[in-house]
Tab-separated table of C-alpha atoms in Angstrom:
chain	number	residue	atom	x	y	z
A	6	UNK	CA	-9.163	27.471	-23.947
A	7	UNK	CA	-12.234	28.705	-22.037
A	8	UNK	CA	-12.440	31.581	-20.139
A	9	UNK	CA	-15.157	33.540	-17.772
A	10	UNK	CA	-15.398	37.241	-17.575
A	11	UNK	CA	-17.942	38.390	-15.154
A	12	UNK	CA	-18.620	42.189	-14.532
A	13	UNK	CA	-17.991	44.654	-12.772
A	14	UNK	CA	-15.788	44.068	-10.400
A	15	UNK	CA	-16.778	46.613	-7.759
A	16	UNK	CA	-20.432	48.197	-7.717
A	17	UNK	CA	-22.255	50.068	-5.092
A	18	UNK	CA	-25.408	50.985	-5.138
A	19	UNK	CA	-28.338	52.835	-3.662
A	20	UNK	CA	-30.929	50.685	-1.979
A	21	UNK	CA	-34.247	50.918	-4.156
A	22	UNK	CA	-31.814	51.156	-7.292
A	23	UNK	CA	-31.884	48.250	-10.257
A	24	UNK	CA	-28.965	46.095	-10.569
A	25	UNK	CA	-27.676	44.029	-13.458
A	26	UNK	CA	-24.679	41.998	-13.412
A	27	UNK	CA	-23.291	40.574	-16.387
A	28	UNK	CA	-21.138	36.990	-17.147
A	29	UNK	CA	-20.607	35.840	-20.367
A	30	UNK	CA	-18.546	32.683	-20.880
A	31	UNK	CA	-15.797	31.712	-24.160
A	32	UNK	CA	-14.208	28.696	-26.020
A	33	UNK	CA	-17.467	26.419	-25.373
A	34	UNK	CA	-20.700	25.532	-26.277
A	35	UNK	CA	-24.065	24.619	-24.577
A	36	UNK	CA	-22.234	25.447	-20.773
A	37	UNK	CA	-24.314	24.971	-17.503
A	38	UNK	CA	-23.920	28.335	-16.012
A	39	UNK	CA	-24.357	29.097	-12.356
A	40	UNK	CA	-25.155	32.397	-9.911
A	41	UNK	CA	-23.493	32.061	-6.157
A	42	UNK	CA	-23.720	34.638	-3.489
A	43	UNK	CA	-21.264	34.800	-0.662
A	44	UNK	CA	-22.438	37.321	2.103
A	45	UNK	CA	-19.297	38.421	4.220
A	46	UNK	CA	-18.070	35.136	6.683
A	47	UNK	CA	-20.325	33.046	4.937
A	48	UNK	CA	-20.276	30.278	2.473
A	49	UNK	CA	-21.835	30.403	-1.358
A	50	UNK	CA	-24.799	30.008	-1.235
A	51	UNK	CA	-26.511	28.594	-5.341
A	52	UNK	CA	-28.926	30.920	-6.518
A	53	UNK	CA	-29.468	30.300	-10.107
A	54	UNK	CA	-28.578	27.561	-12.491
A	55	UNK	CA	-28.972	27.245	-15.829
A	56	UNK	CA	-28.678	24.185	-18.720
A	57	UNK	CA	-29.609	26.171	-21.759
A	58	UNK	CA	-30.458	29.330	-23.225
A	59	UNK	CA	-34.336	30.535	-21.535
A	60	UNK	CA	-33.854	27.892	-18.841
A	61	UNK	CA	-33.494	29.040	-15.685
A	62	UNK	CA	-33.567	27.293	-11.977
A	63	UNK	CA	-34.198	28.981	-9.391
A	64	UNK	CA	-32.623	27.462	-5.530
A	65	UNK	CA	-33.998	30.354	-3.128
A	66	UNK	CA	-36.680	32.494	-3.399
A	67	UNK	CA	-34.881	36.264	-3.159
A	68	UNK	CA	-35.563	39.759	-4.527
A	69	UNK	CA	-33.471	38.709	-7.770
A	70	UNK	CA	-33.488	37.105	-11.015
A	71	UNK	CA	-31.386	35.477	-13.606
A	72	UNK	CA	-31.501	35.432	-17.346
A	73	UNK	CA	-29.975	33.684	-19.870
A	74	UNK	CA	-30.570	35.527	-23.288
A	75	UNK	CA	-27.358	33.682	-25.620
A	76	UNK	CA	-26.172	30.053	-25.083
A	77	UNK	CA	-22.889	31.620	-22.983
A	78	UNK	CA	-24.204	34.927	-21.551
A	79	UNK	CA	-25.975	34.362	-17.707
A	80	UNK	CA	-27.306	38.254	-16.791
A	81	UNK	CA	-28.322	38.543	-12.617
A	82	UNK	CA	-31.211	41.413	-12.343
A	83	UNK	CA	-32.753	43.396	-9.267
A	84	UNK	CA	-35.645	45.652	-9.983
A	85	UNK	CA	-35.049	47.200	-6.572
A	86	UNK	CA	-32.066	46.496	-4.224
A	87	UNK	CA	-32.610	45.595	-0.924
A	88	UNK	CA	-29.910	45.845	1.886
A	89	UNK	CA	-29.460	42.222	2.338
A	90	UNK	CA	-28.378	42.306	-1.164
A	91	UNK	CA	-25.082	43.156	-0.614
A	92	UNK	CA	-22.110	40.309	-1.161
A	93	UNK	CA	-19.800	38.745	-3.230
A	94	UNK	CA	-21.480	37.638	-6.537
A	95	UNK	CA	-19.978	34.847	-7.914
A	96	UNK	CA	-20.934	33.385	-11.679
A	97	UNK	CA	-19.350	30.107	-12.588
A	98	UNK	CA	-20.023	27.335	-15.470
A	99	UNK	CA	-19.026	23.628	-16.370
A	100	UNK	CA	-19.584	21.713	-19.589
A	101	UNK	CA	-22.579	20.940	-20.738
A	102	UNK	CA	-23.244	16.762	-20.973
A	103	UNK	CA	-22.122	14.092	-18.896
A	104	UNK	CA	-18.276	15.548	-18.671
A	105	UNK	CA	-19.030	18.113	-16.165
A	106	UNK	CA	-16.197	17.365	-13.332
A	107	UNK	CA	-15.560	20.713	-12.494
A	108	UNK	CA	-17.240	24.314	-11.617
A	109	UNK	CA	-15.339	26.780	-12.883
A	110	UNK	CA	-16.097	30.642	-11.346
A	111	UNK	CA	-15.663	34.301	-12.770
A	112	UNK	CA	-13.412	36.527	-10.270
A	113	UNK	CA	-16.709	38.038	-8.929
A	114	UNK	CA	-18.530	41.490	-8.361
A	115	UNK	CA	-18.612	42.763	-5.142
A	116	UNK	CA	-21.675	44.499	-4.176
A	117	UNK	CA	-22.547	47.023	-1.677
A	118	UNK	CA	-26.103	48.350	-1.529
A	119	UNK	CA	-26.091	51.633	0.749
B	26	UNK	CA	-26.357	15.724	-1.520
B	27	UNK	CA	-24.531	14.358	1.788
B	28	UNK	CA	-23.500	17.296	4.063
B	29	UNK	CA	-20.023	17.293	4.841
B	30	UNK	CA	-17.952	18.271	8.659
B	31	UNK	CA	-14.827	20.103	8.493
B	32	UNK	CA	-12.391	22.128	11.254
B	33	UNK	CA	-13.309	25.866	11.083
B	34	UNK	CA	-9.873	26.663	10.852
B	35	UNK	CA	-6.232	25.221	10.928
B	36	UNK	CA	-2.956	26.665	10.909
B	37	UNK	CA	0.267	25.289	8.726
B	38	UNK	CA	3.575	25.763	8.686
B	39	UNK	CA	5.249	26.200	5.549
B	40	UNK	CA	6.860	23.635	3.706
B	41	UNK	CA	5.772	21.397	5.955
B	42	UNK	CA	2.643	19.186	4.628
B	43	UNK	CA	-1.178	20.660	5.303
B	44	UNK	CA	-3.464	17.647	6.293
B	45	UNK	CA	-7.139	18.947	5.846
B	46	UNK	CA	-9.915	16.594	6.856
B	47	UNK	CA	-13.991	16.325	6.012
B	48	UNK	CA	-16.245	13.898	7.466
B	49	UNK	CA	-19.258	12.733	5.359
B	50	UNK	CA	-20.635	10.100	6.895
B	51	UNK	CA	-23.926	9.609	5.020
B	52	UNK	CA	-22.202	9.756	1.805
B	53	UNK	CA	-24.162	6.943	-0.388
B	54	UNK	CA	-22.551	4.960	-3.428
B	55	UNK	CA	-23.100	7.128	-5.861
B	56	UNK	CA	-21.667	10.476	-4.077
B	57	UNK	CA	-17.889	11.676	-5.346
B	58	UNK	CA	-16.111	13.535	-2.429
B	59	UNK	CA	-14.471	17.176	-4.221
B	60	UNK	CA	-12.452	20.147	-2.824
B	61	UNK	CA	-11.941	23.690	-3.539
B	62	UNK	CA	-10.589	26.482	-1.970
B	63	UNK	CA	-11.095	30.409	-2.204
B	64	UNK	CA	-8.393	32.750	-1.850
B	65	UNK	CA	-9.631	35.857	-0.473
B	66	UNK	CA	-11.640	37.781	-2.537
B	67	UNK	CA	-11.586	35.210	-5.399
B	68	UNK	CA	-13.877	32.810	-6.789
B	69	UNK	CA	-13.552	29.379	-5.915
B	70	UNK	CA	-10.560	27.018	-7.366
B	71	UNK	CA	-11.072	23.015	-8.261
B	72	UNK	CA	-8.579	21.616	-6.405
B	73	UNK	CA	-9.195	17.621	-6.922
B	74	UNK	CA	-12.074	15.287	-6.631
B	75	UNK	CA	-12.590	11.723	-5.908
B	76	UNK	CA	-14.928	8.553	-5.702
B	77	UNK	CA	-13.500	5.937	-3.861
B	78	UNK	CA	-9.924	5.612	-4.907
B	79	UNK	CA	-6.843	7.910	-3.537
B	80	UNK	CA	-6.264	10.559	-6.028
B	81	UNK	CA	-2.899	12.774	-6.938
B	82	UNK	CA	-2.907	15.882	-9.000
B	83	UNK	CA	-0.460	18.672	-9.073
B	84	UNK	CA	-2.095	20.599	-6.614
B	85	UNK	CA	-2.637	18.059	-3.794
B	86	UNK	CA	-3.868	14.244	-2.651
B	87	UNK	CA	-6.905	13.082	-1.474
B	88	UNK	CA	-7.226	10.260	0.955
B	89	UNK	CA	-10.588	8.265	0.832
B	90	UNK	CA	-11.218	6.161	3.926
B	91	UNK	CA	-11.998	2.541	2.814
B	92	UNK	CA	-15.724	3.145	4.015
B	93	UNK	CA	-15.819	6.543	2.655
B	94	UNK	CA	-17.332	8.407	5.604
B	95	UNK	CA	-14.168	10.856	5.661
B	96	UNK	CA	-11.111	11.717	3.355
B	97	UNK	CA	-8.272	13.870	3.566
B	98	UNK	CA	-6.807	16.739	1.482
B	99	UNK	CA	-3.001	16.880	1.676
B	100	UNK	CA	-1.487	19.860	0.415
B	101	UNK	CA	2.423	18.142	0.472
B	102	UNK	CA	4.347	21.779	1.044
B	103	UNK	CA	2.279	24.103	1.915
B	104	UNK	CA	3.461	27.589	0.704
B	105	UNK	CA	2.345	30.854	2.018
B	106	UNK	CA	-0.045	31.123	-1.259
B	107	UNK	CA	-1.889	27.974	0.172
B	108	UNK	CA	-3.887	30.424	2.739
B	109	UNK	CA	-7.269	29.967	1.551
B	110	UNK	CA	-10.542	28.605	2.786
B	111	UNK	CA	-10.952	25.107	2.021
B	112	UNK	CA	-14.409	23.141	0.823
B	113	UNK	CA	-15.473	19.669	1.398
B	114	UNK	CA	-18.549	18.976	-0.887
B	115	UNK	CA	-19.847	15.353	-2.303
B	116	UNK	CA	-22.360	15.418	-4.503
B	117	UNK	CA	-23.776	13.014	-7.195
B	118	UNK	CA	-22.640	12.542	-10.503
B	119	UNK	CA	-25.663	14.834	-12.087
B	120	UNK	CA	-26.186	17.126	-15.401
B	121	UNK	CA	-26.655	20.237	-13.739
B	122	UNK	CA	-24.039	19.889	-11.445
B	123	UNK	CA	-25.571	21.604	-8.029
B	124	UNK	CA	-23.110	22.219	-5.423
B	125	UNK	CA	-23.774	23.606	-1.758
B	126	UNK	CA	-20.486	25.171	-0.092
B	127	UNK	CA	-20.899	25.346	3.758
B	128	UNK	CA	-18.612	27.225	5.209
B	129	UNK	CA	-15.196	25.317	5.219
B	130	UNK	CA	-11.755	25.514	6.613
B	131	UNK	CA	-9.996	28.301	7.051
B	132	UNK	CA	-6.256	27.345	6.731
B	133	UNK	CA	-3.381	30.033	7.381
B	134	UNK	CA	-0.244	28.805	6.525
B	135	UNK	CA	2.825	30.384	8.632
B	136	UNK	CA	6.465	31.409	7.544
């Protein structure tokens, strides 16, 4: 069966600091992998997608980026945390191809940028 | 996609059936009609989706109008682990799979 581990759970960080964020997906092949922030009260908001290993979409523009260095590995970077940073990250995935009925997310990193 | 309405909250008594609905009114042909929900603190959980036709899972039904502008997510016995915020979202049928949540329903359900 597939599973989603996404990492760490809890982080906290200094503003100015870099930030990496790791999610790394099992049991399939070729997934569409996905990067959702939820600031506190809010809804997700999509801020990276990704079909295949180098290939990266990008839905706002932000003080972050996504990377996608192994077919079922999705990384979210900061060079330099901002404030408005902080939230619930959220990675998730579906199948790759036309079969793709449902988004399946990781249990998510809360981050708090000091 | 078609942006979707929903109640900002709802409360539920247990046991008893949770009737959730969503408006999308500019839904076009192609558009399927899905639902998730988010326990606190969690990522979001598939509950069911749908294009036109009622659908039943084990988790809950969901009630497409005949002109598809709304539907309606029955949860039949709502149990206090039902408390969750609750996401309309249609979308089109693509690869790369996009979805927008907004900011759903938030549904307490009561002993």
């Amino acid at each position: 069966s597939q599973t989603i581990h996404q990492w760490p759970a809890t982080l906290v960080q200094p503003v100015g600091s870099p930030l990496s964020l790791e999610c790394t997906v099992e049991g399939t092949s070729n997934p569409n992998l996905y990067w959702y922030r939820q600031a506190a009260g809010r809804g997700l908001q999509l801020l990276f997608y990704s079909v295949g290993i180098g290939q990266i979409s990008s839905e706002v523009p932000q003080n972050l980026s996504a990377s996608r260095p192994q077919d079922r590995q999705f990384i979210l970077s900061s060079k330099k945390l901002l404030l408005s940073d902080s939230g619930f990250y959220l990675c998730a995935w579906t199948p790759g191809g036309t079969t793709n009925e449902k988004l399946f997310f990781g249990s998510g990193t809360q981050l708090s940028v000091l | 996609d078609a942006k979707t309405t929903q109640p900002t909250s709802m409360d539920c008594a247990e046991g008893r059936a949770a009737n959730l609905p969503c408006n999308h009114s500019t839904i076009s042909g192609n558009e399927y009609v899905y639902w998730y929900r988010q326990i606190h603190s969690q990522g979001p959980q598939y509950i069911i989706h749908g294009l036109k036709n009622n659908e039943t899972n084990e988790m809950a039904s969901l009630i497409i109008t005949e002109d598809r502008k709304s539907s309606t997510l029955i949860l039949p016995h709502a149990t206090l682990r039902d408390t969750a915020v609750y996401y309309c979202i249609v979308r089109t049928y693509y690869n790369d799979y996009k979805l927008s949540f907004g900011a759903g329903t938030t549904v307490t359900v009561r002993a």
